[in-house]
Amino acid sequence: MQAIPTIEQNEAAVRFDAVTKRFDDVVALNAVSLDVQTGEFLTLLGPSGCGKTTLLKLAAGFLGPDAGAISINGRRVNELPTYQRGIGMMFQNYALFPHMSVADNVAYGLKTRRVPKPERQQRVAEVLALVKLTGMERRMPRQLSGGQQQRVALARALVINPTVLLLDEPFSALDKSLRTSMQVELREIQRKLGLTTIFVTHDQSEALSLSDRVAVMSEGRIRQLGSPVDVYRAPTDQFVATFVGDNNKLRGRLLSVGDSDAVIELGSAQIKVPSERLAKLEKSAPVDLFVRPEQFCVVSANEPSAMTGHVVAQIYQGGHVDLQIECPGASRDRLLVRSAGDQAVVRWPMGATVGVSIQPGGCAAFPAE
Amino acid sequence: MIPRSTYQRMLGWIGRITLICIVAFLILPAAVVTIAAFNDKPILSFPPQTWSWRWFARALAYDDFRHGFFNGLIVTAWSSTIALFVGAMFAFAIDRYRFPFKSLIEGILVSPLVIPHFTVGLGFLILAAQVGLSRGFAVVVACHVVLVLPFVLRSIYVSLKNLDQSYELAAASLGATPFRVLTTITVPLLLPGLVSGWLFAAILSFNEFTASLFVTSQRTQTLPVAMYNYVREFADPSMAALSVMYIAGTAALIAFATSFLGLGKVLNIEQTH
């Protein structure tokens, strides 16, 4: 890779600086700023229409921003056309050139760079070995399975040693078992090459399992940027808490607010949560408490617990059991309770009256909406 | 009430008979002409009493037909090729860009569909006389370009609409300049549409009569015009023989395009989603 003289230490590989993009009257991105670190795997996560794909297209140069600046390796690229950006891109439908063989597809980016033929052939062979497609050189894209097509698309993007790899929901067309193995493989290759990667998905479990950092997006803004653990355990707002992972939303009451912790009253239980987002609230104000399914603990009805309810559904998942529990006193919605192992199937049968308590730590609370 | 199965069977038979009638109706004129072409007598009659190939020989040997045929090839080659380029550019512009009066321009481009051919021919005749152009090939070609352009435009426009733009974006991301994207991705993927558009234009142009009647001269007359002039004087089966050759030639051309140029195969590009 050629060194760019202006690059500073810790300079972001890709930087979005207050980038705004409108489509007619719709604001797709609203002054989004984001630094993608060199070698990092960063995921843009959000529902459809949140602006994640627009952000990726701006990085690729398929679109231009209405305001703000985009830079790659410290160089402003707002006006730089796609073909000069040196990016690698993988599309949702792979976009393999249907009239070219696997080898020609992969060699395409080398031909545009005028790499001499012997070197070209060698690099194509190397990258096909990397994605385990040696021997498939002469196949046409339509003769390949979905997984193989994806490997070709990856090889084609990797062979040019891109400055940044852009992935637009590349796994959405694969079935579940293949998806997981491709994800692991992609991540291994990405780590091995130390490749800066921006990954777009609406699948929160994919985002959590693959990323170094996740940017959760909604309505043209980044709602939270952090490690998967941060985003899951300490959501910064109700949207993130609801969108990432399963969550139960319960209405509680603020008991007291301290410097770092606040105490929330829920039924007969008192739950400690970080006070960060509750500081402005009055005492005894209503709050929305978010409790992950695995933070609930099901106990016998006669033991002390936060609330009581009865089991209305059992969803056996092999490694764990999801129980749906109706607690009319605590929540209008059914509680989703996750119990590790499979003992819950026998212990808490359908219709059983149970107590539900909340394990301390890891809950998030926000002013009631 | 009639039992359902009998009712359905009746419907099926009615459908089949209707279909046969329609097909028969469609091929009837061609069949009549084909049979009439083999009449030994120098009259156009049906059915013939005696049979012969001699009108085919006569049609092939007749000077006006020979010239008309080669004139037609010249006019067709030029007009359909020019229409292909112009149509492709317009199709691109309409598909890819937004500009003022776009729908108006689109309307004008397809207007020859509603303007009668003789109007176009007459217009070109007046225009050519006004600017002092003799009725040479240029005028005929220009006239044919106008007439076939809408068909070419439509054919390419539909192909463009069906072209997944992510191929072009992928090529750009791999470092291809817009020109390289065009030559290595867009045009190869559009090839079926371009070839069929050109072929369609060529057949239309070669068969065009009404407008050609106005803009051709004795020197530039195309085959349909030569045929018209012939029937004004003679009424022998050589016309019918020529028609048979016409049909056979066009059919062979389309069969060739479909199998050898692999139109069907290329058209059948597999979608990966």
XYZ file of C-alpha atoms in Angstrom:
642
model
C 0.000 0.000 0.000
C 1.319 3.408 -0.825
C 1.798 5.809 2.028
C -0.053 9.084 1.812
C 2.233 11.796 3.215
C -0.477 13.863 4.848
C -1.693 10.976 6.985
C -1.415 11.603 10.688
C -1.151 9.159 13.499
C -4.597 7.932 14.538
C -6.161 9.611 11.564
C -9.493 8.031 10.824
C -9.545 5.863 7.711
C -12.946 7.249 6.788
C -14.325 10.430 8.292
C -17.805 11.825 7.894
C -17.969 15.397 9.076
C -21.483 16.793 9.554
C -22.691 15.105 6.403
C -26.205 15.933 5.260
C -28.042 14.335 2.371
C -31.532 15.142 1.155
C -33.697 13.420 -1.412
C -36.151 16.053 -2.540
C -37.803 17.046 0.772
C -36.717 13.965 2.694
C -33.660 14.366 4.871
C -31.875 11.031 4.581
C -28.880 12.067 6.678
C -28.914 14.900 9.149
C -25.429 16.273 9.915
C -23.897 12.879 10.606
C -20.346 12.786 11.924
C -18.495 9.518 12.219
C -14.864 8.415 12.322
C -14.019 4.934 11.155
C -10.662 3.868 12.537
C -8.054 2.129 10.425
C -8.487 -1.628 10.528
C -11.784 -1.415 12.341
C -14.954 -3.319 11.509
C -17.711 -0.790 11.946
C -21.368 -1.627 11.467
C -24.120 0.774 10.507
C -27.216 -0.734 12.049
C -30.746 0.481 11.701
C -34.191 -0.153 10.260
C -34.798 0.451 6.569
C -34.915 4.124 5.708
C -32.633 5.124 8.580
C -29.916 6.394 6.243
C -27.358 3.635 6.698
C -27.225 2.706 3.029
C -27.093 6.375 2.049
C -24.060 6.815 4.277
C -22.386 3.840 2.611
C -23.185 5.197 -0.855
C -21.669 8.524 0.123
C -18.484 6.742 1.178
C -18.479 4.903 -2.146
C -19.132 8.072 -4.118
C -22.362 6.826 -5.664
C -23.969 9.893 -4.123
C -22.607 13.282 -3.166
C -23.367 15.006 0.132
C -25.479 18.175 0.238
C -23.408 19.481 3.125
C -20.439 18.356 5.145
C -17.223 16.609 4.203
C -16.159 13.030 3.653
C -12.505 12.067 3.779
C -10.674 8.819 3.229
C -7.227 8.519 4.813
C -7.215 12.229 5.525
C -7.998 13.211 1.959
C -11.221 15.011 1.184
C -13.150 12.929 -1.345
C -16.384 14.904 -1.752
C -15.615 15.607 -5.396
C -13.596 12.455 -6.093
C -15.465 10.059 -8.389
C -16.006 6.484 -7.270
C -13.424 5.034 -9.619
C -10.632 7.060 -8.031
C -11.469 6.250 -4.430
C -9.819 2.840 -4.248
C -12.684 1.278 -2.334
C -13.866 -2.310 -2.363
C -17.589 -2.797 -2.340
C -19.796 -5.822 -1.879
C -23.412 -5.512 -2.936
C -26.519 -7.072 -1.514
C -27.079 -9.017 -4.741
C -23.285 -9.378 -5.257
C -23.543 -7.692 -8.705
C -21.211 -10.232 -10.281
C -20.828 -9.397 -13.954
C -23.002 -12.067 -15.562
C -21.090 -12.056 -18.839
C -17.701 -12.733 -17.236
C -16.176 -15.820 -15.674
C -15.161 -15.934 -12.029
C -11.551 -15.180 -12.952
C -12.555 -12.249 -15.173
C -14.833 -10.863 -12.482
C -12.027 -10.951 -9.946
C -9.458 -9.617 -12.408
C -11.666 -6.673 -13.418
C -10.326 -4.267 -10.807
C -6.742 -5.244 -11.665
C -7.308 -4.619 -15.367
C -8.626 -1.129 -14.679
C -5.423 -0.564 -12.713
C -3.333 -1.849 -15.619
C -1.697 -4.578 -13.567
C 0.424 -6.670 -15.964
C -1.017 -10.031 -16.863
C 1.401 -12.355 -15.003
C 0.938 -10.433 -11.750
C -2.784 -10.246 -12.360
C -3.083 -13.991 -12.729
C -1.055 -14.545 -9.612
C -3.112 -12.164 -7.512
C -6.381 -13.629 -8.790
C -5.148 -17.107 -7.877
C -4.091 -15.902 -4.422
C -7.344 -14.200 -3.597
C -9.403 -17.118 -4.898
C -7.371 -19.360 -2.613
C -8.123 -16.963 0.252
C -11.863 -17.306 -0.299
C -11.539 -21.053 -1.015
C -12.617 -20.942 -4.634
C -9.524 -22.377 -6.293
C -10.578 -24.357 -9.357
C -13.689 -22.273 -10.012
C -11.891 -19.749 -12.248
C -13.741 -20.621 -15.427
C -17.246 -20.922 -14.023
C -19.826 -18.310 -14.882
C -21.621 -16.549 -12.010
C -24.941 -18.240 -12.791
C -23.294 -21.631 -12.300
C -22.387 -20.835 -8.701
C -24.340 -21.276 -5.485
C -25.271 -18.242 -3.418
C -22.377 -18.778 -1.028
C -19.908 -19.177 -3.869
C -21.205 -16.037 -5.564
C -20.620 -14.174 -2.360
C -17.054 -15.450 -2.130
C -16.421 -14.239 -5.679
C -17.852 -10.839 -4.796
C -15.575 -10.694 -1.753
C -12.540 -11.797 -3.760
C -13.288 -9.188 -6.400
C -13.429 -6.461 -3.754
C -10.330 -7.692 -1.908
C -7.990 -8.238 -4.833
C -7.480 -4.510 -5.408
C -6.228 -3.985 -1.823
C -8.948 -1.458 -1.113
C -8.419 1.378 1.319
C -11.784 0.553 2.798
C -14.188 -2.337 2.328
C -17.853 -1.405 2.068
C -20.421 -4.134 2.644
C -24.086 -3.543 1.826
C -26.119 -6.236 3.595
C -24.069 -8.965 1.935
C -25.508 -11.831 3.962
C -29.193 -11.134 3.552
C -29.597 -13.474 0.569
C -28.026 -16.494 2.289
C -29.793 -19.103 4.369
C -29.101 -19.077 8.066
C -26.476 -21.800 8.460
C -24.483 -20.577 5.471
C -24.786 -17.018 6.700
C -23.119 -17.779 10.024
C -20.176 -19.577 8.465
C -19.715 -16.824 5.867
C -19.798 -14.201 8.609
C -17.082 -15.948 10.558
C -15.018 -16.374 7.440
C -15.406 -12.758 6.364
C -14.395 -11.555 9.810
C -11.323 -13.803 9.823
C -10.207 -12.509 6.442
C -10.894 -8.924 7.475
C -8.805 -9.351 10.642
C -5.995 -11.056 8.786
C -5.762 -8.240 6.252
C -6.380 -5.492 8.825
C -8.941 -4.051 6.463
C -11.021 -1.028 7.437
C -14.587 -2.181 6.915
C -17.973 -0.461 6.954
C -20.794 -2.930 7.132
C -24.450 -2.072 6.632
C -27.161 -4.258 8.097
C -30.611 -4.151 9.628
C -29.960 -7.398 11.463
C -29.009 -6.537 15.045
C -27.649 -9.974 15.925
C -25.350 -9.816 12.901
C -24.183 -6.385 14.004
C -23.493 -7.518 17.568
C -21.630 -10.649 16.587
C -19.357 -9.156 13.897
C -18.469 -5.601 14.798
C -15.711 -3.800 16.624
C -18.089 -0.903 16.895
C -21.732 -0.412 16.013
C -23.384 2.821 14.941
C -27.103 2.492 15.570
C -28.975 4.749 13.194
C -32.502 6.029 12.972
C -34.129 8.802 10.989
C -30.919 10.067 9.456
C -28.946 10.287 12.672
C -26.553 8.126 14.615
C -28.318 7.347 17.860
C -25.454 5.515 19.514
C -21.904 4.630 18.604
C -20.100 2.068 20.677
C -18.895 -1.469 21.088
C -21.512 -4.211 20.720
C -21.427 -4.685 24.503
C -22.013 -0.951 25.093
C -24.869 -0.833 22.665
C -26.479 -3.893 24.150
C -25.875 -3.205 27.826
C -25.984 0.561 27.974
C -28.313 1.892 25.274
C -28.381 5.677 25.186
C -32.023 6.028 24.284
C -35.265 4.136 24.001
C -34.844 3.517 20.295
C -31.520 1.740 20.743
C -32.836 -0.189 23.741
C -35.776 -1.441 21.674
C -33.985 -2.019 18.385
C -30.909 -3.871 19.582
C -31.694 -7.258 21.061
C -34.884 -8.335 22.793
C -36.018 -6.068 25.562
C -38.910 -5.658 27.966
C -40.221 -2.199 28.588
C -41.746 -1.688 32.028
C -43.195 1.388 33.631
C -41.568 2.202 36.975
C -41.268 5.145 39.319
C -38.175 7.078 40.242
C -37.329 6.713 43.915
C -34.073 8.573 44.191
C -31.322 9.982 41.983
C -27.692 9.972 43.030
C -24.486 10.988 41.287
C -24.037 7.750 39.430
C -27.003 5.590 40.323
C -30.713 6.029 40.495
C -33.192 3.748 42.188
C -36.388 2.785 40.464
C -39.366 1.261 42.116
C -41.100 -1.472 40.185
C -43.870 -3.260 42.022
C -42.334 -4.288 45.310
C -38.795 -4.278 43.952
C -36.200 -1.562 43.851
C -33.788 -1.555 40.915
C -30.553 0.301 40.630
C -29.770 1.841 37.225
C -27.231 4.406 35.980
C -28.606 7.867 36.720
C -27.088 9.541 33.670
C -30.314 9.977 31.739
C -32.586 10.515 34.729
C -30.799 13.423 36.395
C -33.344 16.036 35.348
C -36.351 14.098 36.578
C -38.305 14.876 39.689
C -38.647 12.311 42.378
C -41.431 9.760 41.824
C -41.601 10.664 38.117
C -42.577 7.806 35.832
C -39.698 6.090 34.021
C -39.427 3.431 31.339
C -37.285 0.590 32.542
C -35.761 -1.773 29.992
C -34.990 -5.273 31.199
C -33.325 -7.892 28.988
C -35.063 -11.288 28.917
C -32.038 -12.970 30.499
C -32.037 -10.536 33.422
C -35.326 -11.807 34.674
C -35.368 -14.615 37.129
C -38.405 -16.826 37.508
C -39.146 -17.972 41.056
C -41.966 -19.775 42.831
C -44.999 -17.646 43.466
C -44.541 -17.752 47.210
C -40.970 -16.451 47.148
C -40.341 -12.704 47.356
C -40.207 -11.193 43.853
C -40.803 -7.980 41.916
C -44.031 -9.081 40.335
C -46.238 -12.083 39.891
C -47.808 -13.417 36.783
C -48.579 -16.614 34.984
C -46.880 -18.421 32.142
C -48.804 -18.053 28.873
C -46.306 -19.461 26.386
C -43.209 -21.617 26.359
C -40.822 -21.350 23.434
C -38.265 -24.111 23.601
C -35.047 -23.092 21.843
C -32.774 -25.999 22.706
C -30.100 -24.132 24.590
C -32.564 -21.895 26.364
C -36.262 -21.514 26.944
C -38.216 -18.326 26.301
C -41.214 -17.901 28.558
C -43.940 -15.390 27.955
C -45.376 -14.281 31.231
C -48.419 -12.137 31.709
C -48.028 -9.768 34.655
C -51.158 -7.612 34.616
C -49.920 -5.519 37.530
C -46.577 -4.569 35.959
C -46.958 -4.361 32.214
C -49.601 -4.383 29.537
C -47.349 -6.463 27.315
C -46.268 -9.978 28.050
C -42.848 -10.255 29.604
C -40.247 -12.166 27.641
C -38.166 -14.176 30.061
C -35.147 -16.178 28.980
C -34.054 -19.118 31.033
C -30.789 -20.904 30.264
C -30.885 -24.671 29.815
C -34.162 -26.508 29.413
C -35.298 -27.022 32.993
C -37.851 -24.246 32.696
C -39.953 -26.405 30.406
C -40.814 -28.729 33.270
C -40.475 -26.316 36.153
C -42.708 -23.538 34.865
C -45.477 -25.204 32.880
C -48.120 -23.314 30.957
C -50.565 -21.523 33.205
C -48.319 -21.757 36.275
C -48.363 -18.773 38.569
C -44.821 -17.551 39.084
C -42.871 -14.733 40.598
C -40.507 -12.688 38.414
C -37.544 -10.920 39.907
C -34.917 -8.790 38.265
C -31.210 -9.470 38.611
C -29.283 -6.369 39.623
C -27.190 -4.479 37.089
C -27.569 -4.137 33.346
C -30.986 -2.487 33.220
C -31.506 0.802 31.451
C -34.016 3.469 32.336
C -35.240 6.556 30.523
C -37.787 9.246 31.272
C -41.210 7.847 30.396
C -42.444 8.582 26.894
C -76.855 -27.545 -15.183
C -74.068 -29.038 -17.266
C -71.581 -30.968 -15.130
C -68.437 -29.040 -14.517
C -66.095 -31.366 -16.359
C -68.179 -31.396 -19.561
C -68.501 -27.654 -19.364
C -64.768 -27.282 -18.982
C -64.084 -29.690 -21.830
C -66.383 -27.677 -24.057
C -64.616 -24.496 -23.121
C -61.321 -26.170 -23.923
C -62.515 -27.196 -27.371
C -63.936 -23.763 -28.104
C -60.628 -22.265 -27.078
C -58.683 -24.601 -29.328
C -60.907 -23.973 -32.330
C -60.717 -20.210 -31.788
C -56.954 -20.408 -31.600
C -56.733 -22.413 -34.824
C -59.038 -19.942 -36.575
C -56.939 -16.973 -35.468
C -53.681 -18.606 -36.537
C -55.211 -19.627 -39.864
C -56.483 -16.090 -40.369
C -53.017 -14.698 -39.644
C -51.172 -16.944 -42.075
C -53.909 -16.988 -44.713
C -52.590 -14.108 -46.872
C -49.051 -15.423 -46.794
C -50.262 -18.897 -47.656
C -52.368 -17.693 -50.568
C -49.487 -15.641 -51.963
C -47.061 -18.518 -51.525
C -49.296 -20.892 -53.460
C -49.991 -18.280 -56.132
C -46.252 -17.793 -56.631
C -45.950 -21.263 -58.126
C -48.554 -20.643 -60.847
C -47.205 -21.444 -64.283
C -49.573 -18.974 -66.018
C -48.703 -15.239 -66.187
C -51.747 -14.301 -64.116
C -52.287 -13.914 -60.398
C -54.908 -16.565 -59.755
C -55.782 -18.943 -56.983
C -55.482 -21.849 -56.862
C -53.071 -22.407 -59.784
C -53.790 -25.160 -62.296
C -50.194 -25.768 -63.363
C -47.025 -25.291 -61.350
C -43.616 -23.710 -62.008
C -40.615 -21.986 -60.437
C -40.210 -19.615 -63.342
C -41.551 -16.488 -61.596
C -38.856 -16.831 -58.991
C -36.256 -16.723 -61.758
C -38.028 -13.779 -63.346
C -38.160 -11.870 -60.034
C -34.471 -12.486 -59.410
C -33.520 -11.413 -62.911
C -35.667 -8.272 -63.072
C -33.371 -5.230 -62.971
C -35.630 -2.937 -60.949
C -35.991 -5.566 -58.263
C -32.238 -6.157 -58.116
C -31.518 -2.449 -57.809
C -34.353 -2.033 -55.349
C -32.963 -4.830 -53.239
C -29.472 -3.347 -53.056
C -30.816 0.186 -52.583
C -32.927 -1.182 -49.749
C -29.878 -2.766 -48.156
C -27.967 0.524 -48.317
C -30.847 2.545 -46.881
C -31.579 -0.072 -44.212
C -27.961 -0.430 -43.101
C -27.510 3.307 -42.716
C -30.871 4.199 -41.265
C -31.059 1.417 -38.684
C -27.469 1.966 -37.592
C -27.945 5.720 -37.233
C -31.248 5.108 -35.443
C -29.467 2.676 -33.125
C -26.896 5.255 -32.044
C -29.350 8.118 -31.754
C -31.921 5.906 -30.028
C -29.349 4.543 -27.597
C -28.253 8.034 -26.629
C -31.794 9.232 -26.109
C -32.699 6.103 -24.187
C -29.706 6.717 -21.890
C -30.587 10.336 -21.399
C -34.206 9.548 -20.598
C -33.327 6.676 -18.279
C -30.436 8.283 -16.417
C -30.962 12.012 -16.309
C -33.588 14.464 -15.325
C -33.887 17.499 -17.533
C -36.502 20.092 -18.436
C -39.121 19.148 -21.048
C -38.119 15.517 -20.689
C -41.625 14.170 -21.228
C -42.149 16.537 -24.152
C -38.973 15.295 -25.822
C -40.021 11.737 -25.096
C -43.356 12.445 -26.733
C -41.768 13.930 -29.824
C -39.429 10.948 -30.134
C -42.266 8.457 -30.200
C -44.544 10.717 -32.271
C -43.886 8.936 -35.601
C -46.124 6.250 -34.132
C -49.070 8.642 -34.469
C -47.931 10.645 -37.486
C -48.777 8.757 -40.711
C -45.816 7.603 -42.785
C -46.988 9.527 -45.821
C -46.910 12.726 -43.769
C -43.289 12.073 -42.833
C -42.457 11.203 -46.459
C -44.245 14.270 -47.796
C -42.535 16.471 -45.232
C -39.120 15.226 -46.238
C -39.997 15.629 -49.915
C -40.996 19.279 -49.444
C -38.020 19.929 -47.222
C -35.569 18.356 -49.656
C -36.982 20.403 -52.521
C -36.840 23.569 -50.421
C -33.176 23.230 -49.490
C -32.328 22.096 -53.016
C -31.350 18.558 -52.075
C -31.806 16.087 -54.874
C -33.715 12.968 -53.953
C -30.565 11.034 -53.129
C -29.935 8.389 -50.496
C -29.376 10.962 -47.768
C -33.003 12.026 -47.824
C -34.280 8.444 -47.868
C -32.006 7.484 -44.989
C -32.984 10.548 -42.954
C -36.650 9.779 -43.517
C -36.220 6.164 -42.428
C -34.267 7.165 -39.316
C -37.235 9.248 -38.192
C -39.624 6.375 -38.846
C -37.703 3.605 -37.070
C -36.267 5.658 -34.205
C -39.242 5.195 -31.849
C -38.974 1.429 -32.110
C -35.239 1.383 -31.467
C -35.625 3.843 -28.634
C -38.277 1.745 -26.954
C -36.318 -1.473 -27.316
C -33.168 -0.001 -25.782
C -35.078 1.897 -23.124
C -36.723 -1.308 -21.914
C -33.356 -3.101 -21.810
C -31.865 -0.211 -19.864
C -34.728 -0.252 -17.388
C -34.127 -3.956 -16.787
C -30.392 -3.479 -16.340
C -29.489 -3.687 -12.666
C -27.475 -0.567 -11.995
C -25.404 -2.274 -9.338
C -23.290 -3.852 -12.128
C -22.205 -0.414 -13.226
C -21.656 0.760 -9.664
C -19.600 -2.355 -8.936
C -17.426 -1.671 -11.980
C -16.943 1.949 -10.898
C -15.981 0.820 -7.407
C -13.337 -1.401 -9.017
C -11.744 1.627 -10.626
C -13.417 1.672 -14.035
C -13.843 5.094 -15.617
C -17.332 5.901 -16.938
C -16.164 5.126 -20.464
C -14.744 1.781 -19.400
C -17.952 0.951 -17.531
C -19.874 1.712 -20.714
C -17.718 -0.452 -22.969
C -17.078 -3.399 -20.657
C -20.307 -3.601 -18.661
C -23.222 -1.561 -19.985
C -22.949 -2.265 -23.704
C -22.216 -6.008 -23.349
C -25.142 -6.412 -20.978
C -27.387 -4.360 -23.261
C -26.275 -6.226 -26.358
C -29.448 -8.294 -26.718
C -31.549 -5.131 -26.596
C -29.239 -3.333 -29.013
C -29.191 -6.217 -31.495
C -32.923 -6.767 -31.386
C -33.548 -3.027 -31.638
C -31.283 -2.808 -34.663
C -32.853 -5.869 -36.260
C -36.347 -4.573 -35.715
C -35.367 -1.225 -37.219
C -33.730 -2.943 -40.184
C -36.817 -5.030 -40.963
C -39.101 -2.014 -40.635
C -36.870 0.095 -42.827
C -36.452 -2.571 -45.471
C -40.231 -3.072 -45.677
C -41.164 0.605 -45.476
C -43.237 1.706 -48.445
C -45.470 4.722 -47.890
C -42.866 7.305 -46.960
C -40.324 5.762 -49.332
C -42.709 6.329 -52.228
C -42.395 10.081 -51.665
C -38.678 10.400 -51.056
C -37.185 7.870 -53.467
C -36.400 8.505 -57.095
C -35.926 6.051 -59.935
C -32.267 5.810 -58.896
C -32.860 5.297 -55.159
C -36.091 3.339 -55.141
C -36.215 0.581 -52.547
C -37.662 -2.867 -53.151
C -41.226 -2.135 -51.934
C -41.349 0.901 -54.213
C -39.994 -1.132 -57.118
C -42.658 -3.748 -56.428
C -45.377 -1.088 -56.418
C -44.162 0.272 -59.720
C -44.117 -3.260 -61.108
C -47.726 -4.080 -60.213
C -48.866 -0.907 -61.883
C -47.708 -2.397 -65.173
C -47.789 -6.168 -64.754
C -49.934 -8.594 -62.850
C -47.926 -11.803 -63.081
C -46.928 -14.102 -60.201
C -43.360 -12.742 -59.985
C -44.685 -10.392 -57.296
C -45.907 -13.365 -55.347
C -42.577 -15.130 -55.861
C -40.793 -12.073 -54.534
C -43.071 -12.033 -51.502
C -42.199 -15.636 -50.726
C -38.501 -14.812 -50.900
C -39.110 -11.777 -48.718
C -40.797 -13.863 -46.046
C -38.169 -16.607 -46.227
C -35.338 -14.087 -46.024
C -36.740 -12.244 -43.026
C -37.555 -15.478 -41.210
C -34.031 -16.774 -41.852
C -32.565 -13.541 -40.520
C -34.551 -13.722 -37.305
C -33.787 -17.418 -36.865
C -30.105 -16.640 -37.362
C -30.204 -13.809 -34.846
C -31.958 -15.958 -32.295
C -29.755 -19.015 -32.500
C -26.333 -17.855 -33.658
C -26.131 -14.517 -31.939
C -27.530 -16.277 -28.895
C -30.218 -13.677 -28.338
C -32.283 -16.053 -26.280
C -29.361 -17.186 -24.205
C -28.012 -13.718 -23.543
C -31.484 -12.447 -22.723
C -31.802 -15.160 -20.126
C -29.315 -13.535 -17.758
C -29.834 -15.086 -14.385
C -30.867 -12.764 -11.619
C -29.131 -13.459 -8.371
C -31.878 -12.186 -6.150
